[in-house]
mmCIF file of C-alpha atoms in Angstrom:
data_model
loop_
_atom_site.group_PDB
_atom_site.id
_atom_site.type_symbol
_atom_site.label_atom_id
_atom_site.label_comp_id
_atom_site.label_asym_id
_atom_site.label_seq_id
_atom_site.Cartn_x
_atom_site.Cartn_y
_atom_site.Cartn_z
ATOM 1 C CA MET T 1 28.760 145.437 127.181
ATOM 2 C CA THR T 2 32.128 147.079 125.591
ATOM 3 C CA THR T 3 35.308 145.482 126.891
ATOM 4 C CA SER T 4 36.763 147.745 129.616
ATOM 5 C CA ALA T 5 39.303 147.453 132.505
ATOM 6 C CA VAL T 6 38.202 146.147 136.083
ATOM 7 C CA GLU T 7 39.632 147.131 139.268
ATOM 8 C CA PRO T 8 41.952 144.449 141.119
ATOM 9 C CA GLY T 9 40.351 143.166 144.027
ATOM 10 C CA SER T 10 36.528 143.788 142.820
ATOM 11 C CA ALA T 11 34.113 141.308 142.663
ATOM 12 C CA GLU T 12 34.107 141.369 138.771
ATOM 13 C CA ALA T 13 37.757 140.142 139.258
ATOM 14 C CA GLU T 14 37.782 137.451 141.868
ATOM 15 C CA GLU T 15 37.682 135.050 138.902
ATOM 16 C CA THR T 16 40.043 135.477 136.289
ATOM 17 C CA PHE T 17 40.967 133.898 132.695
ATOM 18 C CA PRO T 18 42.592 131.749 131.615
ATOM 19 C CA TYR T 19 41.552 128.861 134.111
ATOM 20 C CA GLN T 20 43.657 125.944 134.981
ATOM 21 C CA ARG T 21 42.996 122.645 133.453
ATOM 22 C CA GLN T 22 41.414 119.896 135.806
ATOM 23 C CA CYS T 23 44.119 117.531 135.155
ATOM 24 C CA PRO T 24 46.739 117.629 131.827
ATOM 25 C CA PHE T 25 44.273 116.616 129.071
ATOM 26 C CA THR T 26 40.922 117.599 130.996
ATOM 27 C CA PRO T 27 39.207 121.277 130.371
ATOM 28 C CA PRO T 28 39.037 123.343 133.337
ATOM 29 C CA LYS T 29 35.817 122.835 135.030
ATOM 30 C CA GLN T 30 34.436 126.227 134.176
ATOM 31 C CA TYR T 31 34.400 125.328 130.618
ATOM 32 C CA ASP T 32 31.299 122.986 131.043
ATOM 33 C CA ASP T 33 29.251 126.235 131.938
ATOM 34 C CA MET T 34 31.251 127.978 129.195
ATOM 35 C CA MET T 35 30.318 125.151 126.690
ATOM 36 C CA ASP T 36 26.253 125.447 127.452
ATOM 37 C CA GLU T 37 25.988 128.845 126.722
ATOM 38 C CA ASP T 38 28.759 129.073 123.923
ATOM 39 C CA VAL T 39 29.117 132.973 124.466
ATOM 40 C CA VAL T 40 30.458 133.819 127.868
ATOM 41 C CA GLN T 41 32.179 136.997 128.891
ATOM 42 C CA VAL T 42 35.435 136.676 131.170
ATOM 43 C CA THR T 43 37.735 138.815 132.993
ATOM 44 C CA LEU T 44 41.793 138.337 131.614
ATOM 45 C CA THR T 45 44.132 137.943 134.308
ATOM 46 C CA GLY T 46 46.806 140.515 133.962
ATOM 47 C CA SER T 47 45.423 143.098 131.626
ATOM 48 C CA GLY T 48 42.086 143.256 133.590
ATOM 49 C CA LEU T 49 39.845 143.275 130.111
ATOM 50 C CA ARG T 50 36.528 141.889 129.916
ATOM 51 C CA ILE T 51 36.187 140.005 126.987
ATOM 52 C CA TRP T 52 34.161 137.179 125.140
ATOM 53 C CA THR T 53 34.975 133.290 125.306
ATOM 54 C CA ILE T 54 33.489 131.302 122.163
ATOM 55 C CA SER T 55 33.099 127.734 123.011
ATOM 56 C CA GLY T 56 31.053 125.908 120.537
ATOM 57 C CA TYR T 57 32.879 123.770 117.392
ATOM 58 C CA HIS T 58 30.591 125.478 114.888
ATOM 59 C CA THR T 59 30.561 128.951 116.187
ATOM 60 C CA ILE T 60 34.035 129.041 116.182
ATOM 61 C CA LYS T 61 34.775 128.107 112.696
ATOM 62 C CA GLU T 62 32.054 130.237 111.432
ATOM 63 C CA LEU T 63 33.266 133.168 113.535
ATOM 64 C CA LEU T 64 36.715 132.684 111.998
ATOM 65 C CA THR T 65 36.141 133.248 108.853
ATOM 66 C CA ASP T 66 33.975 136.188 109.431
ATOM 67 C CA PRO T 67 35.406 139.353 107.948
ATOM 68 C CA ARG T 68 33.658 141.552 110.696
ATOM 69 C CA ILE T 69 36.393 140.396 113.192
ATOM 70 C CA SER T 70 40.302 141.551 113.243
ATOM 71 C CA ALA T 71 43.444 139.608 114.134
ATOM 72 C CA SER T 72 45.320 142.972 114.510
ATOM 73 C CA ARG T 73 47.301 143.368 117.778
ATOM 74 C CA LYS T 74 47.004 147.405 117.255
ATOM 75 C CA HIS T 75 43.737 147.246 118.679
ATOM 76 C CA ASP T 76 43.388 149.101 122.111
ATOM 77 C CA ASN T 77 41.208 146.312 123.632
ATOM 78 C CA PHE T 78 43.100 143.348 122.124
ATOM 79 C CA PRO T 79 42.935 140.511 124.917
ATOM 80 C CA PHE T 80 46.541 140.246 125.476
ATOM 81 C CA TYR T 81 46.812 138.046 129.060
ATOM 82 C CA PHE T 82 49.394 140.815 129.926
ATOM 83 C CA ILE T 83 50.279 144.425 129.970
ATOM 84 C CA ALA T 84 51.668 144.285 126.312
ATOM 85 C CA PRO T 85 54.901 146.374 125.765
ATOM 86 C CA PRO T 86 54.401 148.362 122.403
ATOM 87 C CA GLU T 87 56.399 145.788 120.362
ATOM 88 C CA PHE T 88 53.862 143.320 120.806
ATOM 89 C CA ARG T 89 51.407 145.443 119.407
ATOM 90 C CA THR T 90 53.305 147.213 116.591
ATOM 91 C CA GLU T 91 55.873 144.866 115.746
ATOM 92 C CA THR T 92 54.226 141.379 114.872
ATOM 93 C CA SER T 93 53.919 138.791 112.502
ATOM 94 C CA PHE T 94 51.597 138.084 109.726
ATOM 95 C CA ILE T 95 49.176 136.230 112.402
ATOM 96 C CA GLY T 96 48.519 139.860 113.711
ATOM 97 C CA TYR T 97 47.574 141.098 110.173
ATOM 98 C CA ASP T 98 44.218 141.197 108.581
ATOM 99 C CA ASN T 99 44.137 141.468 104.786
ATOM 100 C CA PRO T 100 45.309 142.298 102.216
ATOM 101 C CA GLU T 101 48.503 142.708 104.329
ATOM 102 C CA HIS T 102 48.119 139.373 105.864
ATOM 103 C CA THR T 103 47.770 137.331 102.687
ATOM 104 C CA LYS T 104 50.736 139.168 101.179
ATOM 105 C CA THR T 105 53.121 138.631 103.801
ATOM 106 C CA ARG T 106 52.246 135.373 104.725
ATOM 107 C CA ARG T 107 53.010 134.248 100.900
ATOM 108 C CA LYS T 108 56.545 135.195 101.248
ATOM 109 C CA ALA T 109 57.042 132.514 104.010
ATOM 110 C CA ALA T 110 54.760 130.093 102.535
ATOM 111 C CA VAL T 111 57.407 128.927 99.530
ATOM 112 C CA THR T 112 58.977 126.863 102.376
ATOM 113 C CA PHE T 113 55.907 125.059 103.600
ATOM 114 C CA THR T 114 54.062 123.732 100.953
ATOM 115 C CA ASN T 115 53.457 119.994 101.209
ATOM 116 C CA ARG T 116 55.908 119.531 98.249
ATOM 117 C CA GLN T 117 58.765 121.346 100.352
ATOM 118 C CA VAL T 118 58.047 119.740 103.523
ATOM 119 C CA LYS T 119 58.357 116.182 102.116
ATOM 120 C CA ARG T 120 61.878 116.895 101.067
ATOM 121 C CA LEU T 121 62.728 117.681 104.748
ATOM 122 C CA ARG T 122 61.701 114.126 105.496
ATOM 123 C CA PRO T 123 65.291 112.556 105.380
ATOM 124 C CA ARG T 124 66.847 115.598 106.998
ATOM 125 C CA ILE T 125 64.137 115.556 109.952
ATOM 126 C CA GLN T 126 64.320 111.655 110.306
ATOM 127 C CA GLU T 127 68.197 112.072 110.837
ATOM 128 C CA ILE T 128 67.948 114.686 113.267
ATOM 129 C CA VAL T 129 65.372 112.399 115.097
ATOM 130 C CA ASP T 130 67.942 109.442 115.111
ATOM 131 C CA ASP T 131 70.742 111.812 116.432
ATOM 132 C CA TYR T 132 68.729 112.902 119.328
ATOM 133 C CA ILE T 133 67.754 109.513 119.968
ATOM 134 C CA ASP T 134 71.275 108.460 120.032
ATOM 135 C CA LYS T 135 72.214 111.369 122.305
ATOM 136 C CA ILE T 136 69.211 110.276 124.683
ATOM 137 C CA LEU T 137 70.912 106.603 124.758
ATOM 138 C CA THR T 138 74.299 107.849 125.912
ATOM 139 C CA MET T 139 72.814 109.377 129.022
ATOM 140 C CA THR T 140 72.039 108.010 132.473
ATOM 141 C CA PRO T 141 68.444 107.615 133.203
ATOM 142 C CA PRO T 142 66.008 109.558 134.037
ATOM 143 C CA ILE T 143 66.423 112.260 132.053
ATOM 144 C CA ASP T 144 64.368 115.463 131.323
ATOM 145 C CA PHE T 145 62.889 114.150 128.059
ATOM 146 C CA HIS T 146 60.936 117.912 127.508
ATOM 147 C CA ARG T 147 64.616 119.700 127.501
ATOM 148 C CA GLU T 148 66.754 116.885 125.763
ATOM 149 C CA PHE T 149 64.462 116.100 122.973
ATOM 150 C CA SER T 150 61.178 117.847 122.687
ATOM 151 C CA LEU T 151 62.785 121.365 122.603
ATOM 152 C CA ALA T 152 66.048 120.263 120.729
ATOM 153 C CA VAL T 153 64.373 118.432 117.565
ATOM 154 C CA PRO T 154 61.821 121.164 116.413
ATOM 155 C CA MET T 155 64.357 124.068 117.226
ATOM 156 C CA THR T 156 66.919 122.126 115.221
ATOM 157 C CA VAL T 157 64.739 122.005 112.156
ATOM 158 C CA ILE T 158 63.701 125.859 112.247
ATOM 159 C CA CYS T 159 67.327 126.816 112.787
ATOM 160 C CA GLU T 160 68.223 124.663 109.616
ATOM 161 C CA LEU T 161 65.601 126.301 107.781
ATOM 162 C CA LEU T 162 66.672 129.619 108.701
ATOM 163 C CA GLY T 163 70.381 128.987 108.489
ATOM 164 C CA ILE T 164 71.260 129.266 112.097
ATOM 165 C CA PRO T 165 74.483 127.582 113.678
ATOM 166 C CA GLN T 166 74.020 124.622 115.835
ATOM 167 C CA ASP T 167 75.725 126.336 118.570
ATOM 168 C CA GLU T 168 73.431 129.026 118.837
ATOM 169 C CA HIS T 169 70.292 126.890 119.197
ATOM 170 C CA ASP T 170 70.228 127.105 122.942
ATOM 171 C CA PHE T 171 69.693 130.828 122.429
ATOM 172 C CA PHE T 172 66.290 130.483 120.671
ATOM 173 C CA ILE T 173 65.034 127.881 122.979
ATOM 174 C CA GLU T 174 65.705 130.149 125.775
ATOM 175 C CA HIS T 175 64.352 133.146 124.675
ATOM 176 C CA GLY T 176 61.272 131.506 123.206
ATOM 177 C CA THR T 177 60.494 130.126 126.552
ATOM 178 C CA CYS T 178 60.913 133.439 127.914
ATOM 179 C CA LEU T 179 58.225 134.890 125.228
ATOM 180 C CA LEU T 180 55.924 132.016 125.401
ATOM 181 C CA GLY T 181 56.142 130.092 128.495
ATOM 182 C CA GLY T 182 53.908 132.038 130.921
ATOM 183 C CA HIS T 183 56.207 132.572 133.768
ATOM 184 C CA SER T 184 58.075 135.646 132.475
ATOM 185 C CA THR T 185 57.765 139.331 133.311
ATOM 186 C CA PRO T 186 56.815 142.145 131.164
ATOM 187 C CA GLU T 187 60.598 143.142 131.742
ATOM 188 C CA GLN T 188 61.919 139.920 130.669
ATOM 189 C CA ARG T 189 59.730 139.632 127.548
ATOM 190 C CA GLN T 190 60.992 142.909 126.637
ATOM 191 C CA ALA T 191 64.640 142.004 127.168
ATOM 192 C CA ALA T 192 64.182 138.967 125.106
ATOM 193 C CA ILE T 193 62.712 141.099 122.362
ATOM 194 C CA VAL T 194 65.819 143.266 122.426
ATOM 195 C CA GLU T 195 68.342 140.310 122.239
ATOM 196 C CA VAL T 196 66.350 138.382 119.627
ATOM 197 C CA ASN T 197 66.026 141.299 117.216
ATOM 198 C CA ALA T 198 69.500 141.985 117.588
ATOM 199 C CA TYR T 199 70.433 138.398 116.643
ATOM 200 C CA VAL T 200 67.982 138.374 113.655
ATOM 201 C CA ASP T 201 69.246 141.829 112.314
ATOM 202 C CA LYS T 202 72.652 140.370 111.913
ATOM 203 C CA LEU T 203 71.220 137.384 110.348
ATOM 204 C CA ILE T 204 69.347 139.437 107.694
ATOM 205 C CA THR T 205 72.411 141.262 106.763
ATOM 206 C CA LEU T 206 74.227 137.861 106.660
ATOM 207 C CA LYS T 207 71.644 136.531 104.314
ATOM 208 C CA GLU T 208 71.773 139.884 102.097
ATOM 209 C CA LYS T 209 75.101 139.419 101.668
ATOM 210 C CA GLU T 210 75.485 135.801 101.244
ATOM 211 C CA PRO T 211 72.009 133.877 100.107
ATOM 212 C CA GLY T 212 71.671 130.354 100.570
ATOM 213 C CA GLU T 213 68.763 127.698 100.378
ATOM 214 C CA ASP T 214 67.525 128.640 103.896
ATOM 215 C CA LEU T 215 63.981 129.844 104.376
ATOM 216 C CA LEU T 216 65.017 133.827 104.752
ATOM 217 C CA SER T 217 67.115 133.761 101.643
ATOM 218 C CA ARG T 218 64.009 132.355 99.523
ATOM 219 C CA ALA T 219 61.662 134.787 101.181
ATOM 220 C CA MET T 220 63.868 137.641 100.159
ATOM 221 C CA ALA T 221 64.158 136.140 96.577
ATOM 222 C CA GLU T 222 60.306 135.790 96.547
ATOM 223 C CA TYR T 223 59.973 139.799 97.570
ATOM 224 C CA ALA T 224 62.470 140.361 94.572
ATOM 225 C CA ALA T 225 60.549 137.893 92.019
ATOM 226 C CA SER T 226 57.624 139.931 92.646
ATOM 227 C CA GLY T 227 58.994 143.147 92.242
ATOM 228 C CA GLU T 228 58.690 144.177 95.754
ATOM 229 C CA GLU T 229 60.613 145.670 98.175
ATOM 230 C CA TYR T 230 60.745 143.774 101.579
ATOM 231 C CA THR T 231 61.221 145.456 104.854
ATOM 232 C CA ARG T 232 63.125 144.287 107.533
ATOM 233 C CA ARG T 233 59.986 144.586 109.644
ATOM 234 C CA ASP T 234 58.237 142.028 107.535
ATOM 235 C CA LEU T 235 61.682 139.608 107.780
ATOM 236 C CA PHE T 236 62.312 140.117 111.091
ATOM 237 C CA ASN T 237 58.600 139.484 112.174
ATOM 238 C CA MET T 238 58.420 136.199 110.201
ATOM 239 C CA ILE T 239 61.763 134.989 111.701
ATOM 240 C CA ARG T 240 60.419 135.650 115.162
ATOM 241 C CA LEU T 241 57.168 133.726 114.244
ATOM 242 C CA LEU T 242 59.173 131.082 113.446
ATOM 243 C CA MET T 243 61.819 130.624 116.147
ATOM 244 C CA ASN T 244 59.172 131.040 118.522
ATOM 245 C CA GLY T 245 55.996 129.401 117.412
ATOM 246 C CA GLY T 246 57.525 126.932 115.360
ATOM 247 C CA HIS T 247 59.433 125.529 117.885
ATOM 248 C CA GLU T 248 57.500 126.021 121.132
ATOM 249 C CA THR T 249 54.381 124.886 119.908
ATOM 250 C CA THR T 250 55.657 121.607 118.310
ATOM 251 C CA ALA T 251 58.081 120.810 121.266
ATOM 252 C CA SER T 252 54.751 121.163 123.556
ATOM 253 C CA MET T 253 53.132 118.280 121.546
ATOM 254 C CA LEU T 254 55.912 116.593 121.353
ATOM 255 C CA SER T 255 56.170 116.139 125.292
ATOM 256 C CA LEU T 256 52.298 115.889 125.622
ATOM 257 C CA GLY T 257 51.664 113.295 123.189
ATOM 258 C CA THR T 258 54.542 111.159 124.388
ATOM 259 C CA ALA T 259 53.039 111.369 127.753
ATOM 260 C CA ALA T 260 49.684 110.687 126.490
ATOM 261 C CA LEU T 261 50.872 107.688 124.791
ATOM 262 C CA LEU T 262 52.672 106.189 127.704
ATOM 263 C CA GLU T 263 49.862 107.118 129.947
ATOM 264 C CA ASN T 264 47.263 105.123 127.479
ATOM 265 C CA PRO T 265 48.987 101.608 126.462
ATOM 266 C CA ASP T 266 46.188 100.187 124.656
ATOM 267 C CA GLN T 267 46.364 103.130 122.221
ATOM 268 C CA LEU T 268 50.234 103.189 121.984
ATOM 269 C CA LYS T 269 49.826 99.402 121.153
ATOM 270 C CA LEU T 270 47.477 100.379 118.581
ATOM 271 C CA LEU T 271 50.314 102.542 116.917
ATOM 272 C CA LEU T 272 53.174 100.033 117.473
ATOM 273 C CA ASP T 273 51.148 97.124 115.747
ATOM 274 C CA ASP T 274 50.448 99.220 112.313
ATOM 275 C CA PRO T 275 52.669 102.573 112.716
ATOM 276 C CA GLU T 276 52.410 103.096 109.058
ATOM 277 C CA GLY T 277 48.714 103.058 109.267
ATOM 278 C CA MET T 278 47.886 104.697 112.425
ATOM 279 C CA ILE T 279 50.499 107.297 112.347
ATOM 280 C CA GLU T 280 48.351 109.904 110.677
ATOM 281 C CA PRO T 281 45.390 109.587 112.885
ATOM 282 C CA ALA T 282 47.549 109.343 115.726
ATOM 283 C CA VAL T 283 48.842 112.744 115.122
ATOM 284 C CA GLU T 284 45.676 114.195 114.659
ATOM 285 C CA GLU T 285 44.139 112.738 117.741
ATOM 286 C CA LEU T 286 46.794 113.911 120.098
ATOM 287 C CA VAL T 287 46.804 117.198 118.810
ATOM 288 C CA ARG T 288 42.842 117.376 119.261
ATOM 289 C CA LEU T 289 43.427 116.008 122.814
ATOM 290 C CA ALA T 290 46.104 118.671 123.827
ATOM 291 C CA THR T 291 44.825 121.426 122.021
ATOM 292 C CA ILE T 292 47.999 123.540 122.906
ATOM 293 C CA GLY T 293 46.775 126.828 121.438
ATOM 294 C CA ASP T 294 43.283 126.748 123.445
ATOM 295 C CA THR T 295 43.655 130.370 124.273
ATOM 296 C CA ALA T 296 45.947 131.351 121.106
ATOM 297 C CA ILE T 297 43.316 132.626 119.020
ATOM 298 C CA PRO T 298 42.668 136.333 120.097
ATOM 299 C CA ARG T 299 40.306 138.429 117.725
ATOM 300 C CA VAL T 300 38.586 141.979 118.013
ATOM 301 C CA ALA T 301 34.965 142.664 116.754
ATOM 302 C CA LEU T 302 35.171 145.613 113.838
ATOM 303 C CA GLU T 303 31.441 146.027 114.387
ATOM 304 C CA ASP T 304 28.729 144.774 116.207
ATOM 305 C CA ILE T 305 28.052 140.885 115.731
ATOM 306 C CA GLU T 306 25.072 138.787 117.082
ATOM 307 C CA ILE T 307 26.126 135.341 118.235
ATOM 308 C CA ALA T 308 24.048 133.054 120.305
ATOM 309 C CA GLY T 309 21.547 135.712 121.309
ATOM 310 C CA LYS T 310 24.238 137.796 122.559
ATOM 311 C CA THR T 311 25.490 141.054 121.130
ATOM 312 C CA ILE T 312 29.249 141.521 120.715
ATOM 313 C CA LYS T 313 29.978 145.431 120.252
ATOM 314 C CA ALA T 314 32.596 146.912 117.877
ATOM 315 C CA GLY T 315 35.962 146.837 119.724
ATOM 316 C CA ASP T 316 35.102 144.104 121.942
ATOM 317 C CA GLY T 317 38.131 141.362 122.665
ATOM 318 C CA ILE T 318 37.205 137.996 121.824
ATOM 319 C CA LEU T 319 38.715 134.549 122.422
ATOM 320 C CA CYS T 320 38.016 131.584 120.389
ATOM 321 C CA LEU T 321 38.382 128.497 123.328
ATOM 322 C CA GLY T 322 39.918 125.943 120.809
ATOM 323 C CA LEU T 323 39.746 123.562 123.645
ATOM 324 C CA ASN T 324 36.124 123.694 124.206
ATOM 325 C CA GLY T 325 35.714 123.360 120.385
ATOM 326 C CA ASN T 326 37.937 120.082 120.282
ATOM 327 C CA ARG T 327 35.630 118.638 122.835
ATOM 328 C CA ASP T 328 32.575 119.287 121.576
ATOM 329 C CA PRO T 329 30.561 115.641 121.982
ATOM 330 C CA GLU T 330 28.403 116.304 119.035
ATOM 331 C CA VAL T 331 31.561 116.489 116.755
ATOM 332 C CA PHE T 332 33.897 114.409 118.853
ATOM 333 C CA PRO T 333 32.120 111.538 120.654
ATOM 334 C CA GLU T 334 33.593 110.505 124.068
ATOM 335 C CA PRO T 335 35.664 113.746 123.575
ATOM 336 C CA ASP T 336 37.790 113.405 126.831
ATOM 337 C CA LYS T 337 39.363 109.911 125.638
ATOM 338 C CA LEU T 338 41.872 109.227 123.191
ATOM 339 C CA ILE T 339 40.870 107.389 120.571
ATOM 340 C CA LEU T 340 43.460 107.287 117.731
ATOM 341 C CA GLU T 341 41.340 105.506 115.474
ATOM 342 C CA ARG T 342 39.210 108.583 114.904
ATOM 343 C CA GLY T 343 41.880 110.561 113.974
ATOM 344 C CA THR T 344 40.476 113.381 111.791
ATOM 345 C CA ARG T 345 41.831 116.658 110.748
ATOM 346 C CA LYS T 346 38.806 118.591 110.911
ATOM 347 C CA HIS T 347 39.758 119.768 114.796
ATOM 348 C CA LEU T 348 41.121 123.070 115.346
ATOM 349 C CA GLY T 349 43.917 122.061 116.835
ATOM 350 C CA PHE T 350 46.143 124.162 113.786
ATOM 351 C CA GLY T 351 43.310 127.010 114.015
ATOM 352 C CA HIS T 352 41.051 127.864 110.939
ATOM 353 C CA GLY T 353 40.351 130.199 108.379
ATOM 354 C CA LEU T 354 42.615 132.917 107.212
ATOM 355 C CA HIS T 355 45.037 132.227 109.929
ATOM 356 C CA HIS T 356 45.540 128.379 109.941
ATOM 357 C CA CYS T 357 48.970 127.227 111.121
ATOM 358 C CA ILE T 358 51.656 127.843 108.186
ATOM 359 C CA GLY T 359 53.553 125.155 109.769
ATOM 360 C CA ALA T 360 50.989 122.451 110.031
ATOM 361 C CA ASP T 361 52.294 120.127 107.715
ATOM 362 C CA LEU T 362 56.020 120.504 109.023
ATOM 363 C CA ALA T 363 54.700 119.903 112.444
ATOM 364 C CA ARG T 364 52.807 116.544 111.375
ATOM 365 C CA LEU T 365 55.955 115.430 110.075
ATOM 366 C CA GLU T 366 57.921 115.944 112.986
ATOM 367 C CA MET T 367 55.399 114.197 115.031
ATOM 368 C CA GLN T 368 55.175 111.280 112.838
ATOM 369 C CA LEU T 369 58.528 110.619 112.295
ATOM 370 C CA VAL T 370 59.206 110.999 116.247
ATOM 371 C CA TRP T 371 56.291 108.737 117.344
ATOM 372 C CA THR T 372 57.035 106.157 114.990
ATOM 373 C CA THR T 373 60.623 105.908 115.917
ATOM 374 C CA LEU T 374 61.008 106.746 119.495
ATOM 375 C CA PHE T 375 58.871 103.736 120.739
ATOM 376 C CA GLN T 376 60.551 101.415 118.554
ATOM 377 C CA ARG T 377 63.991 102.283 119.561
ATOM 378 C CA ILE T 378 63.337 102.862 123.202
ATOM 379 C CA PRO T 379 60.593 100.329 123.800
ATOM 380 C CA SER T 380 60.777 100.493 127.799
ATOM 381 C CA LEU T 381 60.216 104.172 127.523
ATOM 382 C CA ARG T 382 58.267 105.123 130.504
ATOM 383 C CA LEU T 383 57.517 108.109 133.036
ATOM 384 C CA ALA T 384 59.754 108.366 135.853
ATOM 385 C CA LYS T 385 57.230 110.647 137.769
ATOM 386 C CA PRO T 386 53.550 109.997 138.144
ATOM 387 C CA PHE T 387 51.816 112.210 135.191
ATOM 388 C CA LEU T 388 49.573 114.338 137.306
ATOM 389 C CA GLU T 389 52.884 115.504 139.165
ATOM 390 C CA ILE T 390 54.427 116.783 136.485
ATOM 391 C CA PRO T 391 54.215 120.744 136.394
ATOM 392 C CA ARG T 392 52.074 122.334 133.724
ATOM 393 C CA LYS T 393 52.476 125.450 131.946
ATOM 394 C CA GLU T 394 48.836 126.997 132.761
ATOM 395 C CA GLY T 395 48.230 130.214 131.950
ATOM 396 C CA ALA T 396 50.814 129.942 128.819
ATOM 397 C CA VAL T 397 49.780 131.317 125.668
ATOM 398 C CA ILE T 398 50.928 127.975 124.648
ATOM 399 C CA TYR T 399 50.059 124.756 126.805
ATOM 400 C CA GLY T 400 53.014 122.277 127.911
ATOM 401 C CA LEU T 401 54.824 121.030 130.165
ATOM 402 C CA TRP T 402 57.781 122.331 132.138
ATOM 403 C CA GLU T 403 59.534 118.972 132.079
ATOM 404 C CA LEU T 404 58.990 115.507 131.401
ATOM 405 C CA PRO T 405 61.381 112.999 133.438
ATOM 406 C CA VAL T 406 61.451 109.811 131.455
ATOM 407 C CA THR T 407 63.793 106.674 132.085
ATOM 408 C CA TRP T 408 64.125 103.337 130.259
ATOM 409 C CA ASP T 409 65.976 99.787 130.725
ATOM 410 C CA VAL T 410 70.027 100.271 130.476
ATOM 411 C CA PRO T 411 71.429 96.864 128.727
ATOM 412 C CA ALA T 412 73.717 95.305 131.542
ATOM 413 C CA GLU T 413 77.307 95.553 130.644
ATOM 414 C CA GLY T 414 79.259 92.637 129.572
#
């Protein structure tokens, strides 16, 4: 069946995708049947398109390396969850490019995200983490940990990478939430794009005149060294990707991961007893469990593809469900449990293949430093509200929490 629109209110549109999780870390109930079938058609909320969902871990990995699928947003049936304004189709970053354009453009940004470059950032990121914990400790609990810490830390890191002043960080937090949060209207997204573009235009002009040691200046230098003339489109889209995805994804993981550890004190104790040995597997297991990018791997078939006895026609929209892949019991025994000791990088939390997350090592480092510092400095940290009552970003491109109320024991004065 070729992807097509459905009439609102029709039987086909009665239950639309994405579905709500049963609880913060439990997949939607509909995923059980979808896992069994591996390839299922669903109707997208908002756009009303019928698309294919892919569930199995091995099937997802195989498909994401298949040259017969495209990540380009320019296809008519690209699986957006909303009626996408033109900028979402024509002005995208390299995550929406196919090769050879993808590799050519991604390479300019990759100079900042090599493992060696990320390790050089460690002392500064540790300072940023400590500074925000210092700030928290001056506040009277309870506070919103998501707003005061989870959003602030990765945004400060990204803004410093791009050379953006501290007093302008809130601008990007607000606009990133508008573009990726799930509650904004198409009109609000359009307005956010216009405002971000205006700022980025000024930033590019500044770096052209006064280059520094920031990512943007280095990307321009990479173009110059290769003999290529960069386009503002490429720079625009790279910056927007990093500002929006670079902070929203890590912020969501910091809040969800912190909540998961607080809700699983036996696992938190394992981490606290051996932070140096446990932190790397802990990060991987928390990323697997949360799978915040469950619905963030959309593709379009370039030609007919046979999967599990079903034919995905050329032009059909496809969505690889990372959450189902990361809960495949054949790959991850007892997949719904948080088991830090089994932490492995074979999960799909950072994607797979050509479009594997360019900032994965940076995100890992931020999470490692946060969770080896936070609970040591605030050992009495705890949720100030039952976890199941905390509002979640259901239906958002990046899953997460709208807030995370926490409290701790304040030492008595005197």
